C-alpha cells in the first residue's frame, strides 16, 4: 500500500531474499502464538529455519497442516489465479452490517432493520438475484457484554422484493430481540442466493404484485444511479433514528469528507427537481415531486 502505484508483488526468490530471516513469525499469515511456541520448541525461529527443517519432524508435530507451513516457509502458493477464477462456491450469500453510533432502543433498531432490508432487497434486484432465507444478527450494548443473538427465517419462495422479505425479517427481529436491551450492532444476510432467471414461482403467488414491486425497484435503482443514493428514499429513512441517509454518504463505512458533503449538498438542491421529473406521470393527484419522494415504507418503493 506504500507503493506509488499501490501494486505489490512477491516472487519466491524475492520472498526468500527479504523475508526468510524476518521476525517475529507472528507477522506472517496463519502463524499464531501457539504455532510460534511449538516451532520455538524445535529451535525454529524464522521461515528459513522452517524451510530447512526436517519435514518428518514437522508432520509429526503439525499433522497435515505441516504441508501448508512448509509451502509458506518456501514462499510457495499452490493455488493459481486460474484456480481462483474458476472457483465457484457451493452456496453464496449477500450480507450487510453496521455498528450504530449509539445504543438503540427496541423500536429504533426495528427501523434500522427495515432500512437494511430495503437496501439488501435493492442490491439483490440490482444483481438479478433472489434469496431463499434471511438471517439477522444483533449485538447488544457494549456495556452489557452479552455477545450477540441471531435467527433465520425461510421464505415461502425465493424473492428479492421488500414487500416479500421484510415481514420475515421483522418476525426474526421480534423473536430474538429483548425489548429491554439496547442494541449496538446488527447484520442482515440473504442466504442461498441464486439467479432470478432460474427460479420457478408458485402458482399461488401474486405475480402482478411482484412485477409491480420489481418495476418500482428498477426505477428506484435507475434514479439512484443517475442522481445519487439519497435522491429517492422511503419515508422511514427520514426519521431521526434512521441511518440510511448517512450510510449513503459514506465510502467504505467512513464519511466521504468535504467532497462528499459538497456533493450531498448539491444533491439536496437537485432532489426536488429530479423527483419531479421522474414522477411527472404520477402528479395528476396534485402531489409534488418531493412528496412523491417521501413515500412511506408501505408504498411500492
PDB file of N, CA and C in Angstrom, residues 60-163:
ATOM      1  N   UNK A  60       5.084 -34.642  12.145  1.00  0.00           N
ATOM      2  CA  UNK A  60       4.797 -35.288  13.424  1.00  0.00           C
ATOM      3  C   UNK A  60       4.169 -34.301  14.396  1.00  0.00           C
ATOM      4  N   UNK A  61       4.608 -33.037  14.333  1.00  0.00           N
ATOM      5  CA  UNK A  61       4.088 -32.036  15.263  1.00  0.00           C
ATOM      6  C   UNK A  61       2.797 -31.392  14.769  1.00  0.00           C
ATOM      7  N   UNK A  62       2.686 -31.115  13.457  1.00  0.00           N
ATOM      8  CA  UNK A  62       1.555 -30.333  12.946  1.00  0.00           C
ATOM      9  C   UNK A  62       0.568 -31.139  12.107  1.00  0.00           C
ATOM     10  N   UNK A  63       0.866 -32.395  11.843  1.00  0.00           N
ATOM     11  CA  UNK A  63      -0.040 -33.196  11.037  1.00  0.00           C
ATOM     12  C   UNK A  63      -0.116 -32.669   9.609  1.00  0.00           C
ATOM     13  N   UNK A  64      -1.337 -32.734   9.014  1.00  0.00           N
ATOM     14  CA  UNK A  64      -1.499 -32.307   7.619  1.00  0.00           C
ATOM     15  C   UNK A  64      -1.228 -30.817   7.444  1.00  0.00           C
ATOM     16  N   UNK A  65      -1.369 -30.032   8.520  1.00  0.00           N
ATOM     17  CA  UNK A  65      -1.103 -28.596   8.428  1.00  0.00           C
ATOM     18  C   UNK A  65       0.368 -28.304   8.136  1.00  0.00           C
ATOM     19  N   UNK A  66       1.226 -29.294   8.328  1.00  0.00           N
ATOM     20  CA  UNK A  66       2.651 -29.089   8.054  1.00  0.00           C
ATOM     21  C   UNK A  66       2.887 -28.776   6.582  1.00  0.00           C
ATOM     22  N   UNK A  67       2.042 -29.321   5.698  1.00  0.00           N
ATOM     23  CA  UNK A  67       2.217 -29.069   4.264  1.00  0.00           C
ATOM     24  C   UNK A  67       2.065 -27.584   3.947  1.00  0.00           C
ATOM     25  N   UNK A  68       1.038 -26.960   4.524  1.00  0.00           N
ATOM     26  CA  UNK A  68       0.840 -25.523   4.326  1.00  0.00           C
ATOM     27  C   UNK A  68       1.989 -24.728   4.925  1.00  0.00           C
ATOM     28  N   UNK A  69       2.445 -25.156   6.093  1.00  0.00           N
ATOM     29  CA  UNK A  69       3.532 -24.454   6.772  1.00  0.00           C
ATOM     30  C   UNK A  69       4.826 -24.521   5.955  1.00  0.00           C
ATOM     31  N   UNK A  70       5.100 -25.677   5.383  1.00  0.00           N
ATOM     32  CA  UNK A  70       6.313 -25.845   4.582  1.00  0.00           C
ATOM     33  C   UNK A  70       6.236 -25.008   3.303  1.00  0.00           C
ATOM     34  N   UNK A  71       5.076 -25.054   2.620  1.00  0.00           N
ATOM     35  CA  UNK A  71       4.898 -24.223   1.420  1.00  0.00           C
ATOM     36  C   UNK A  71       5.063 -22.751   1.758  1.00  0.00           C
ATOM     37  N   UNK A  72       4.496 -22.364   2.893  1.00  0.00           N
ATOM     38  CA  UNK A  72       4.580 -20.976   3.342  1.00  0.00           C
ATOM     39  C   UNK A  72       6.038 -20.583   3.587  1.00  0.00           C
ATOM     40  N   UNK A  73       6.787 -21.474   4.203  1.00  0.00           N
ATOM     41  CA  UNK A  73       8.184 -21.184   4.515  1.00  0.00           C
ATOM     42  C   UNK A  73       9.019 -20.991   3.252  1.00  0.00           C
ATOM     43  N   UNK A  74       8.665 -21.712   2.179  1.00  0.00           N
ATOM     44  CA  UNK A  74       9.392 -21.590   0.917  1.00  0.00           C
ATOM     45  C   UNK A  74       8.818 -20.498   0.011  1.00  0.00           C
ATOM     46  N   UNK A  75       7.736 -19.857   0.443  1.00  0.00           N
ATOM     47  CA  UNK A  75       7.119 -18.815  -0.381  1.00  0.00           C
ATOM     48  C   UNK A  75       6.330 -19.368  -1.542  1.00  0.00           C
ATOM     49  N   UNK A  76       5.809 -20.573  -1.394  1.00  0.00           N
ATOM     50  CA  UNK A  76       5.055 -21.214  -2.467  1.00  0.00           C
ATOM     51  C   UNK A  76       3.558 -21.004  -2.273  1.00  0.00           C
ATOM     52  N   UNK A  77       2.840 -20.880  -3.370  1.00  0.00           N
ATOM     53  CA  UNK A  77       1.382 -20.802  -3.337  1.00  0.00           C
ATOM     54  C   UNK A  77       0.842 -21.825  -4.321  1.00  0.00           C
ATOM     55  N   UNK A  78       0.206 -22.859  -3.779  1.00  0.00           N
ATOM     56  CA  UNK A  78      -0.273 -23.951  -4.627  1.00  0.00           C
ATOM     57  C   UNK A  78      -1.516 -23.577  -5.422  1.00  0.00           C
ATOM     58  N   UNK A  79      -2.243 -22.553  -4.971  1.00  0.00           N
ATOM     59  CA  UNK A  79      -3.452 -22.119  -5.671  1.00  0.00           C
ATOM     60  C   UNK A  79      -3.076 -21.043  -6.681  1.00  0.00           C
ATOM     61  N   UNK A  80      -3.393 -21.273  -7.950  1.00  0.00           N
ATOM     62  CA  UNK A  80      -3.061 -20.314  -9.003  1.00  0.00           C
ATOM     63  C   UNK A  80      -4.215 -19.341  -9.232  1.00  0.00           C
ATOM     64  N   UNK A  81      -3.953 -18.275  -9.992  1.00  0.00           N
ATOM     65  CA  UNK A  81      -5.008 -17.325 -10.338  1.00  0.00           C
ATOM     66  C   UNK A  81      -6.100 -18.015 -11.144  1.00  0.00           C
ATOM     67  N   UNK A  82      -5.714 -18.970 -11.990  1.00  0.00           N
ATOM     68  CA  UNK A  82      -6.707 -19.716 -12.766  1.00  0.00           C
ATOM     69  C   UNK A  82      -7.631 -20.501 -11.841  1.00  0.00           C
ATOM     70  N   UNK A  83      -7.065 -21.086 -10.778  1.00  0.00           N
ATOM     71  CA  UNK A  83      -7.878 -21.814  -9.796  1.00  0.00           C
ATOM     72  C   UNK A  83      -8.871 -20.882  -9.119  1.00  0.00           C
ATOM     73  N   UNK A  84      -8.388 -19.685  -8.763  1.00  0.00           N
ATOM     74  CA  UNK A  84      -9.243 -18.716  -8.072  1.00  0.00           C
ATOM     75  C   UNK A  84     -10.387 -18.274  -8.971  1.00  0.00           C
ATOM     76  N   UNK A  85     -10.083 -17.984 -10.238  1.00  0.00           N
ATOM     77  CA  UNK A  85     -11.115 -17.519 -11.168  1.00  0.00           C
ATOM     78  C   UNK A  85     -12.129 -18.616 -11.473  1.00  0.00           C
ATOM     79  N   UNK A  86     -11.671 -19.864 -11.452  1.00  0.00           N
ATOM     80  CA  UNK A  86     -12.564 -20.979 -11.776  1.00  0.00           C
ATOM     81  C   UNK A  86     -13.384 -21.441 -10.581  1.00  0.00           C
ATOM     82  N   UNK A  87     -13.037 -20.944  -9.387  1.00  0.00           N
ATOM     83  CA  UNK A  87     -13.719 -21.408  -8.172  1.00  0.00           C
ATOM     84  C   UNK A  87     -15.165 -20.934  -8.138  1.00  0.00           C
ATOM     85  N   UNK A  88     -16.067 -21.831  -7.822  1.00  0.00           N
ATOM     86  CA  UNK A  88     -17.475 -21.496  -7.654  1.00  0.00           C
ATOM     87  C   UNK A  88     -17.942 -22.085  -6.329  1.00  0.00           C
ATOM     88  N   UNK A  89     -18.345 -21.242  -5.382  1.00  0.00           N
ATOM     89  CA  UNK A  89     -18.783 -21.760  -4.086  1.00  0.00           C
ATOM     90  C   UNK A  89     -20.054 -22.583  -4.223  1.00  0.00           C
ATOM     91  N   UNK A  90     -20.213 -23.570  -3.333  1.00  0.00           N
ATOM     92  CA  UNK A  90     -21.413 -24.394  -3.362  1.00  0.00           C
ATOM     93  C   UNK A  90     -22.653 -23.561  -3.069  1.00  0.00           C
ATOM     94  N   UNK A  91     -22.535 -22.611  -2.226  1.00  0.00           N
ATOM     95  CA  UNK A  91     -23.642 -21.702  -1.938  1.00  0.00           C
ATOM     96  C   UNK A  91     -23.071 -20.319  -1.706  1.00  0.00           C
ATOM     97  N   UNK A  92     -23.888 -19.315  -1.936  1.00  0.00           N
ATOM     98  CA  UNK A  92     -23.412 -17.949  -1.774  1.00  0.00           C
ATOM     99  C   UNK A  92     -24.439 -17.143  -1.005  1.00  0.00           C
ATOM    100  N   UNK A  93     -23.996 -16.023  -0.485  1.00  0.00           N
ATOM    101  CA  UNK A  93     -24.876 -15.159   0.295  1.00  0.00           C
ATOM    102  C   UNK A  93     -24.436 -13.719   0.114  1.00  0.00           C
ATOM    103  N   UNK A  94     -25.317 -12.815   0.468  1.00  0.00           N
ATOM    104  CA  UNK A  94     -25.024 -11.384   0.459  1.00  0.00           C
ATOM    105  C   UNK A  94     -25.398 -10.845   1.831  1.00  0.00           C
ATOM    106  N   UNK A  95     -24.515 -10.091   2.431  1.00  0.00           N
ATOM    107  CA  UNK A  95     -24.797  -9.585   3.775  1.00  0.00           C
ATOM    108  C   UNK A  95     -24.371  -8.136   3.907  1.00  0.00           C
ATOM    109  N   UNK A  96     -24.934  -7.485   4.897  1.00  0.00           N
ATOM    110  CA  UNK A  96     -24.535  -6.121   5.252  1.00  0.00           C
ATOM    111  C   UNK A  96     -24.647  -5.983   6.759  1.00  0.00           C
ATOM    112  N   UNK A  97     -23.855  -5.116   7.324  1.00  0.00           N
ATOM    113  CA  UNK A  97     -23.888  -4.911   8.768  1.00  0.00           C
ATOM    114  C   UNK A  97     -23.471  -3.507   9.120  1.00  0.00           C
ATOM    115  N   UNK A  98     -23.769  -3.110  10.316  1.00  0.00           N
ATOM    116  CA  UNK A  98     -23.353  -1.787  10.772  1.00  0.00           C
ATOM    117  C   UNK A  98     -23.246  -1.749  12.292  1.00  0.00           C
ATOM    118  N   UNK A  99     -22.372  -0.877  12.747  1.00  0.00           N
ATOM    119  CA  UNK A  99     -22.248  -0.572  14.168  1.00  0.00           C
ATOM    120  C   UNK A  99     -22.900   0.785  14.376  1.00  0.00           C
ATOM    121  N   UNK A 100     -23.896   0.839  15.219  1.00  0.00           N
ATOM    122  CA  UNK A 100     -24.650   2.069  15.428  1.00  0.00           C
ATOM    123  C   UNK A 100     -23.835   3.084  16.217  1.00  0.00           C
ATOM    124  N   UNK A 101     -24.112   4.358  15.986  1.00  0.00           N
ATOM    125  CA  UNK A 101     -23.352   5.425  16.635  1.00  0.00           C
ATOM    126  C   UNK A 101     -23.620   5.494  18.131  1.00  0.00           C
ATOM    127  N   UNK A 102     -24.735   4.917  18.550  1.00  0.00           N
ATOM    128  CA  UNK A 102     -25.109   4.900  19.972  1.00  0.00           C
ATOM    129  C   UNK A 102     -25.980   3.678  20.211  1.00  0.00           C
ATOM    130  N   UNK A 103     -26.319   3.440  21.469  1.00  0.00           N
ATOM    131  CA  UNK A 103     -27.245   2.356  21.779  1.00  0.00           C
ATOM    132  C   UNK A 103     -28.639   2.712  21.263  1.00  0.00           C
ATOM    133  N   UNK A 104     -29.274   1.770  20.592  1.00  0.00           N
ATOM    134  CA  UNK A 104     -30.618   1.983  20.052  1.00  0.00           C
ATOM    135  C   UNK A 104     -31.641   1.194  20.865  1.00  0.00           C
ATOM    136  N   UNK A 105     -32.804   1.798  21.046  1.00  0.00           N
ATOM    137  CA  UNK A 105     -33.898   1.106  21.718  1.00  0.00           C
ATOM    138  C   UNK A 105     -34.489   0.054  20.779  1.00  0.00           C
ATOM    139  N   UNK A 106     -35.392  -0.746  21.315  1.00  0.00           N
ATOM    140  CA  UNK A 106     -36.020  -1.812  20.535  1.00  0.00           C
ATOM    141  C   UNK A 106     -36.720  -1.250  19.300  1.00  0.00           C
ATOM    142  N   UNK A 107     -37.511  -0.200  19.481  1.00  0.00           N
ATOM    143  CA  UNK A 107     -38.255   0.391  18.367  1.00  0.00           C
ATOM    144  C   UNK A 107     -37.328   1.073  17.375  1.00  0.00           C
ATOM    145  N   UNK A 108     -36.315   1.767  17.867  1.00  0.00           N
ATOM    146  CA  UNK A 108     -35.373   2.440  16.970  1.00  0.00           C
ATOM    147  C   UNK A 108     -34.635   1.433  16.100  1.00  0.00           C
ATOM    148  N   UNK A 109     -34.225   0.330  16.690  1.00  0.00           N
ATOM    149  CA  UNK A 109     -33.473  -0.670  15.936  1.00  0.00           C
ATOM    150  C   UNK A 109     -34.360  -1.373  14.912  1.00  0.00           C
ATOM    151  N   UNK A 110     -35.642  -1.517  15.216  1.00  0.00           N
ATOM    152  CA  UNK A 110     -36.559  -2.106  14.243  1.00  0.00           C
ATOM    153  C   UNK A 110     -36.586  -1.265  12.973  1.00  0.00           C
ATOM    154  N   UNK A 111     -36.536   0.048  13.126  1.00  0.00           N
ATOM    155  CA  UNK A 111     -36.479   0.936  11.967  1.00  0.00           C
ATOM    156  C   UNK A 111     -35.228   0.659  11.136  1.00  0.00           C
ATOM    157  N   UNK A 112     -34.087   0.528  11.801  1.00  0.00           N
ATOM    158  CA  UNK A 112     -32.829   0.265  11.097  1.00  0.00           C
ATOM    159  C   UNK A 112     -32.875  -1.094  10.402  1.00  0.00           C
ATOM    160  N   UNK A 113     -33.485  -2.074  11.045  1.00  0.00           N
ATOM    161  CA  UNK A 113     -33.629  -3.396  10.440  1.00  0.00           C
ATOM    162  C   UNK A 113     -34.424  -3.294   9.137  1.00  0.00           C
ATOM    163  N   UNK A 114     -35.490  -2.507   9.146  1.00  0.00           N
ATOM    164  CA  UNK A 114     -36.287  -2.324   7.928  1.00  0.00           C
ATOM    165  C   UNK A 114     -35.487  -1.602   6.853  1.00  0.00           C
ATOM    166  N   UNK A 115     -34.703  -0.607   7.260  1.00  0.00           N
ATOM    167  CA  UNK A 115     -33.863   0.103   6.294  1.00  0.00           C
ATOM    168  C   UNK A 115     -32.853  -0.849   5.652  1.00  0.00           C
ATOM    169  N   UNK A 116     -32.230  -1.676   6.471  1.00  0.00           N
ATOM    170  CA  UNK A 116     -31.238  -2.615   5.950  1.00  0.00           C
ATOM    171  C   UNK A 116     -31.887  -3.647   5.029  1.00  0.00           C
ATOM    172  N   UNK A 117     -33.109  -4.044   5.351  1.00  0.00           N
ATOM    173  CA  UNK A 117     -33.834  -4.971   4.487  1.00  0.00           C
ATOM    174  C   UNK A 117     -34.091  -4.342   3.131  1.00  0.00           C
ATOM    175  N   UNK A 118     -34.498  -3.088   3.130  1.00  0.00           N
ATOM    176  CA  UNK A 118     -34.742  -2.372   1.880  1.00  0.00           C
ATOM    177  C   UNK A 118     -33.474  -2.303   1.039  1.00  0.00           C
ATOM    178  N   UNK A 119     -32.356  -1.948   1.672  1.00  0.00           N
ATOM    179  CA  UNK A 119     -31.086  -1.842   0.952  1.00  0.00           C
ATOM    180  C   UNK A 119     -30.649  -3.200   0.400  1.00  0.00           C
ATOM    181  N   UNK A 120     -30.849  -4.254   1.195  1.00  0.00           N
ATOM    182  CA  UNK A 120     -30.465  -5.593   0.753  1.00  0.00           C
ATOM    183  C   UNK A 120     -31.320  -6.040  -0.431  1.00  0.00           C
ATOM    184  N   UNK A 121     -32.608  -5.728  -0.392  1.00  0.00           N
ATOM    185  CA  UNK A 121     -33.503  -6.085  -1.496  1.00  0.00           C
ATOM    186  C   UNK A 121     -33.100  -5.365  -2.781  1.00  0.00           C
ATOM    187  N   UNK A 122     -32.744  -4.097  -2.669  1.00  0.00           N
ATOM    188  CA  UNK A 122     -32.306  -3.349  -3.845  1.00  0.00           C
ATOM    189  C   UNK A 122     -31.020  -3.932  -4.421  1.00  0.00           C
ATOM    190  N   UNK A 123     -30.111  -4.355  -3.541  1.00  0.00           N
ATOM    191  CA  UNK A 123     -28.868  -4.960  -4.028  1.00  0.00           C
ATOM    192  C   UNK A 123     -29.153  -6.279  -4.740  1.00  0.00           C
ATOM    193  N   UNK A 124     -30.042  -7.080  -4.179  1.00  0.00           N
ATOM    194  CA  UNK A 124     -30.415  -8.333  -4.830  1.00  0.00           C
ATOM    195  C   UNK A 124     -31.021  -8.067  -6.203  1.00  0.00           C
ATOM    196  N   UNK A 125     -31.948  -7.115  -6.265  1.00  0.00           N
ATOM    197  CA  UNK A 125     -32.605  -6.794  -7.530  1.00  0.00           C
ATOM    198  C   UNK A 125     -31.608  -6.267  -8.553  1.00  0.00           C
ATOM    199  N   UNK A 126     -30.684  -5.444  -8.092  1.00  0.00           N
ATOM    200  CA  UNK A 126     -29.690  -4.856  -8.989  1.00  0.00           C
ATOM    201  C   UNK A 126     -28.794  -5.928  -9.602  1.00  0.00           C
ATOM    202  N   UNK A 127     -28.566  -7.002  -8.864  1.00  0.00           N
ATOM    203  CA  UNK A 127     -27.693  -8.075  -9.342  1.00  0.00           C
ATOM    204  C   UNK A 127     -28.470  -9.243  -9.946  1.00  0.00           C
ATOM    205  N   UNK A 128     -29.793  -9.086 -10.035  1.00  0.00           N
ATOM    206  CA  UNK A 128     -30.612 -10.132 -10.633  1.00  0.00           C
ATOM    207  C   UNK A 128     -30.668 -11.400  -9.819  1.00  0.00           C
ATOM    208  N   UNK A 129     -30.648 -11.251  -8.483  1.00  0.00           N
ATOM    209  CA  UNK A 129     -30.618 -12.401  -7.587  1.00  0.00           C
ATOM    210  C   UNK A 129     -31.868 -12.459  -6.719  1.00  0.00           C
ATOM    211  N   UNK A 130     -32.149 -13.641  -6.208  1.00  0.00           N
ATOM    212  CA  UNK A 130     -33.219 -13.835  -5.223  1.00  0.00           C
ATOM    213  C   UNK A 130     -32.655 -14.676  -4.084  1.00  0.00           C
ATOM    214  N   UNK A 131     -33.317 -14.615  -2.940  1.00  0.00           N
ATOM    215  CA  UNK A 131     -32.858 -15.369  -1.772  1.00  0.00           C
ATOM    216  C   UNK A 131     -33.955 -16.279  -1.251  1.00  0.00           C
ATOM    217  N   UNK A 132     -33.539 -17.373  -0.626  1.00  0.00           N
ATOM    218  CA  UNK A 132     -34.486 -18.333  -0.076  1.00  0.00           C
ATOM    219  C   UNK A 132     -34.705 -18.152   1.419  1.00  0.00           C
ATOM    220  N   UNK A 133     -33.756 -17.487   2.098  1.00  0.00           N
ATOM    221  CA  UNK A 133     -33.896 -17.274   3.538  1.00  0.00           C
ATOM    222  C   UNK A 133     -33.049 -16.086   3.962  1.00  0.00           C
ATOM    223  N   UNK A 134     -33.350 -15.551   5.132  1.00  0.00           N
ATOM    224  CA  UNK A 134     -32.617 -14.398   5.658  1.00  0.00           C
ATOM    225  C   UNK A 134     -32.201 -14.675   7.099  1.00  0.00           C
ATOM    226  N   UNK A 135     -31.030 -14.173   7.462  1.00  0.00           N
ATOM    227  CA  UNK A 135     -30.519 -14.318   8.824  1.00  0.00           C
ATOM    228  C   UNK A 135     -30.219 -12.946   9.397  1.00  0.00           C
ATOM    229  N   UNK A 136     -30.720 -12.694  10.595  1.00  0.00           N
ATOM    230  CA  UNK A 136     -30.495 -11.425  11.285  1.00  0.00           C
ATOM    231  C   UNK A 136     -29.672 -11.683  12.539  1.00  0.00           C
ATOM    232  N   UNK A 137     -28.640 -10.878  12.745  1.00  0.00           N
ATOM    233  CA  UNK A 137     -27.784 -10.992  13.930  1.00  0.00           C
ATOM    234  C   UNK A 137     -27.769  -9.660  14.654  1.00  0.00           C
ATOM    235  N   UNK A 138     -27.899  -9.705  15.983  1.00  0.00           N
ATOM    236  CA  UNK A 138     -27.935  -8.496  16.806  1.00  0.00           C
ATOM    237  C   UNK A 138     -26.867  -8.560  17.883  1.00  0.00           C
ATOM    238  N   UNK A 139     -26.175  -7.446  18.082  1.00  0.00           N
ATOM    239  CA  UNK A 139     -25.212  -7.323  19.169  1.00  0.00           C
ATOM    240  C   UNK A 139     -25.681  -6.247  20.127  1.00  0.00           C
ATOM    241  N   UNK A 140     -25.663  -6.533  21.407  1.00  0.00           N
ATOM    242  CA  UNK A 140     -26.221  -5.602  22.379  1.00  0.00           C
ATOM    243  C   UNK A 140     -25.208  -4.543  22.798  1.00  0.00           C
ATOM    244  N   UNK A 141     -25.661  -3.623  23.613  1.00  0.00           N
ATOM    245  CA  UNK A 141     -24.818  -2.522  24.090  1.00  0.00           C
ATOM    246  C   UNK A 141     -23.489  -3.042  24.626  1.00  0.00           C
ATOM    247  N   UNK A 142     -22.416  -2.318  24.318  1.00  0.00           N
ATOM    248  CA  UNK A 142     -21.086  -2.728  24.784  1.00  0.00           C
ATOM    249  C   UNK A 142     -21.027  -2.849  26.305  1.00  0.00           C
ATOM    250  N   UNK A 143     -21.796  -2.009  26.990  1.00  0.00           N
ATOM    251  CA  UNK A 143     -21.763  -2.002  28.451  1.00  0.00           C
ATOM    252  C   UNK A 143     -22.320  -3.296  29.043  1.00  0.00           C
ATOM    253  N   UNK A 144     -23.165  -3.999  28.279  1.00  0.00           N
ATOM    254  CA  UNK A 144     -23.797  -5.212  28.796  1.00  0.00           C
ATOM    255  C   UNK A 144     -22.926  -6.454  28.641  1.00  0.00           C
ATOM    256  N   UNK A 145     -22.025  -6.434  27.669  1.00  0.00           N
ATOM    257  CA  UNK A 145     -21.114  -7.564  27.424  1.00  0.00           C
ATOM    258  C   UNK A 145     -21.884  -8.886  27.301  1.00  0.00           C
ATOM    259  N   UNK A 146     -22.910  -8.863  26.453  1.00  0.00           N
ATOM    260  CA  UNK A 146     -23.764 -10.036  26.299  1.00  0.00           C
ATOM    261  C   UNK A 146     -23.536 -10.781  24.988  1.00  0.00           C
ATOM    262  N   UNK A 147     -22.580 -10.356  24.189  1.00  0.00           N
ATOM    263  CA  UNK A 147     -22.360 -11.034  22.920  1.00  0.00           C
ATOM    264  C   UNK A 147     -23.445 -10.687  21.920  1.00  0.00           C
ATOM    265  N   UNK A 148     -23.915 -11.693  21.181  1.00  0.00           N
ATOM    266  CA  UNK A 148     -24.919 -11.424  20.163  1.00  0.00           C
ATOM    267  C   UNK A 148     -25.896 -12.593  20.058  1.00  0.00           C
ATOM    268  N   UNK A 149     -27.015 -12.334  19.383  1.00  0.00           N
ATOM    269  CA  UNK A 149     -28.006 -13.369  19.097  1.00  0.00           C
ATOM    270  C   UNK A 149     -28.315 -13.315  17.605  1.00  0.00           C
ATOM    271  N   UNK A 150     -28.810 -14.416  17.077  1.00  0.00           N
ATOM    272  CA  UNK A 150     -29.165 -14.415  15.666  1.00  0.00           C
ATOM    273  C   UNK A 150     -30.316 -15.382  15.421  1.00  0.00           C
ATOM    274  N   UNK A 151     -30.999 -15.170  14.314  1.00  0.00           N
ATOM    275  CA  UNK A 151     -32.105 -16.031  13.934  1.00  0.00           C
ATOM    276  C   UNK A 151     -32.281 -16.020  12.429  1.00  0.00           C
ATOM    277  N   UNK A 152     -32.924 -17.067  11.914  1.00  0.00           N
ATOM    278  CA  UNK A 152     -33.103 -17.220  10.470  1.00  0.00           C
ATOM    279  C   UNK A 152     -34.562 -17.496  10.155  1.00  0.00           C
ATOM    280  N   UNK A 153     -35.023 -16.982   9.026  1.00  0.00           N
ATOM    281  CA  UNK A 153     -36.379 -17.248   8.556  1.00  0.00           C
ATOM    282  C   UNK A 153     -36.317 -17.714   7.110  1.00  0.00           C
ATOM    283  N   UNK A 154     -37.037 -18.779   6.804  1.00  0.00           N
ATOM    284  CA  UNK A 154     -37.143 -19.260   5.426  1.00  0.00           C
ATOM    285  C   UNK A 154     -38.311 -18.560   4.745  1.00  0.00           C
ATOM    286  N   UNK A 155     -38.136 -18.220   3.483  1.00  0.00           N
ATOM    287  CA  UNK A 155     -39.191 -17.551   2.730  1.00  0.00           C
ATOM    288  C   UNK A 155     -40.077 -18.592   2.046  1.00  0.00           C
ATOM    289  N   UNK A 156     -41.366 -18.289   1.857  1.00  0.00           N
ATOM    290  CA  UNK A 156     -42.254 -19.232   1.164  1.00  0.00           C
ATOM    291  C   UNK A 156     -41.746 -19.585  -0.226  1.00  0.00           C
ATOM    292  N   UNK A 157     -41.136 -18.596  -0.889  1.00  0.00           N
ATOM    293  CA  UNK A 157     -40.491 -18.817  -2.175  1.00  0.00           C
ATOM    294  C   UNK A 157     -39.385 -17.789  -2.341  1.00  0.00           C
ATOM    295  N   UNK A 158     -38.441 -18.080  -3.200  1.00  0.00           N
ATOM    296  CA  UNK A 158     -37.314 -17.173  -3.404  1.00  0.00           C
ATOM    297  C   UNK A 158     -37.821 -15.800  -3.827  1.00  0.00           C
ATOM    298  N   UNK A 159     -37.222 -14.746  -3.258  1.00  0.00           N
ATOM    299  CA  UNK A 159     -37.719 -13.395  -3.516  1.00  0.00           C
ATOM    300  C   UNK A 159     -36.592 -12.379  -3.396  1.00  0.00           C
ATOM    301  N   UNK A 160     -36.870 -11.168  -3.885  1.00  0.00           N
ATOM    302  CA  UNK A 160     -35.926 -10.060  -3.710  1.00  0.00           C
ATOM    303  C   UNK A 160     -36.628  -8.725  -3.503  1.00  0.00           C
ATOM    304  N   UNK A 161     -37.939  -8.752  -3.242  1.00  0.00           N
ATOM    305  CA  UNK A 161     -38.670  -7.506  -3.037  1.00  0.00           C
ATOM    306  C   UNK A 161     -38.872  -7.232  -1.548  1.00  0.00           C
ATOM    307  N   UNK A 162     -38.934  -5.958  -1.233  1.00  0.00           N
ATOM    308  CA  UNK A 162     -39.118  -5.536   0.158  1.00  0.00           C
ATOM    309  C   UNK A 162     -40.422  -6.085   0.721  1.00  0.00           C
ATOM    310  N   UNK A 163     -41.482  -6.003  -0.065  1.00  0.00           N
ATOM    311  CA  UNK A 163     -42.795  -6.460   0.403  1.00  0.00           C
ATOM    312  C   UNK A 163     -42.764  -7.940   0.786  1.00  0.00           C
TER     313      UNK A 163
END
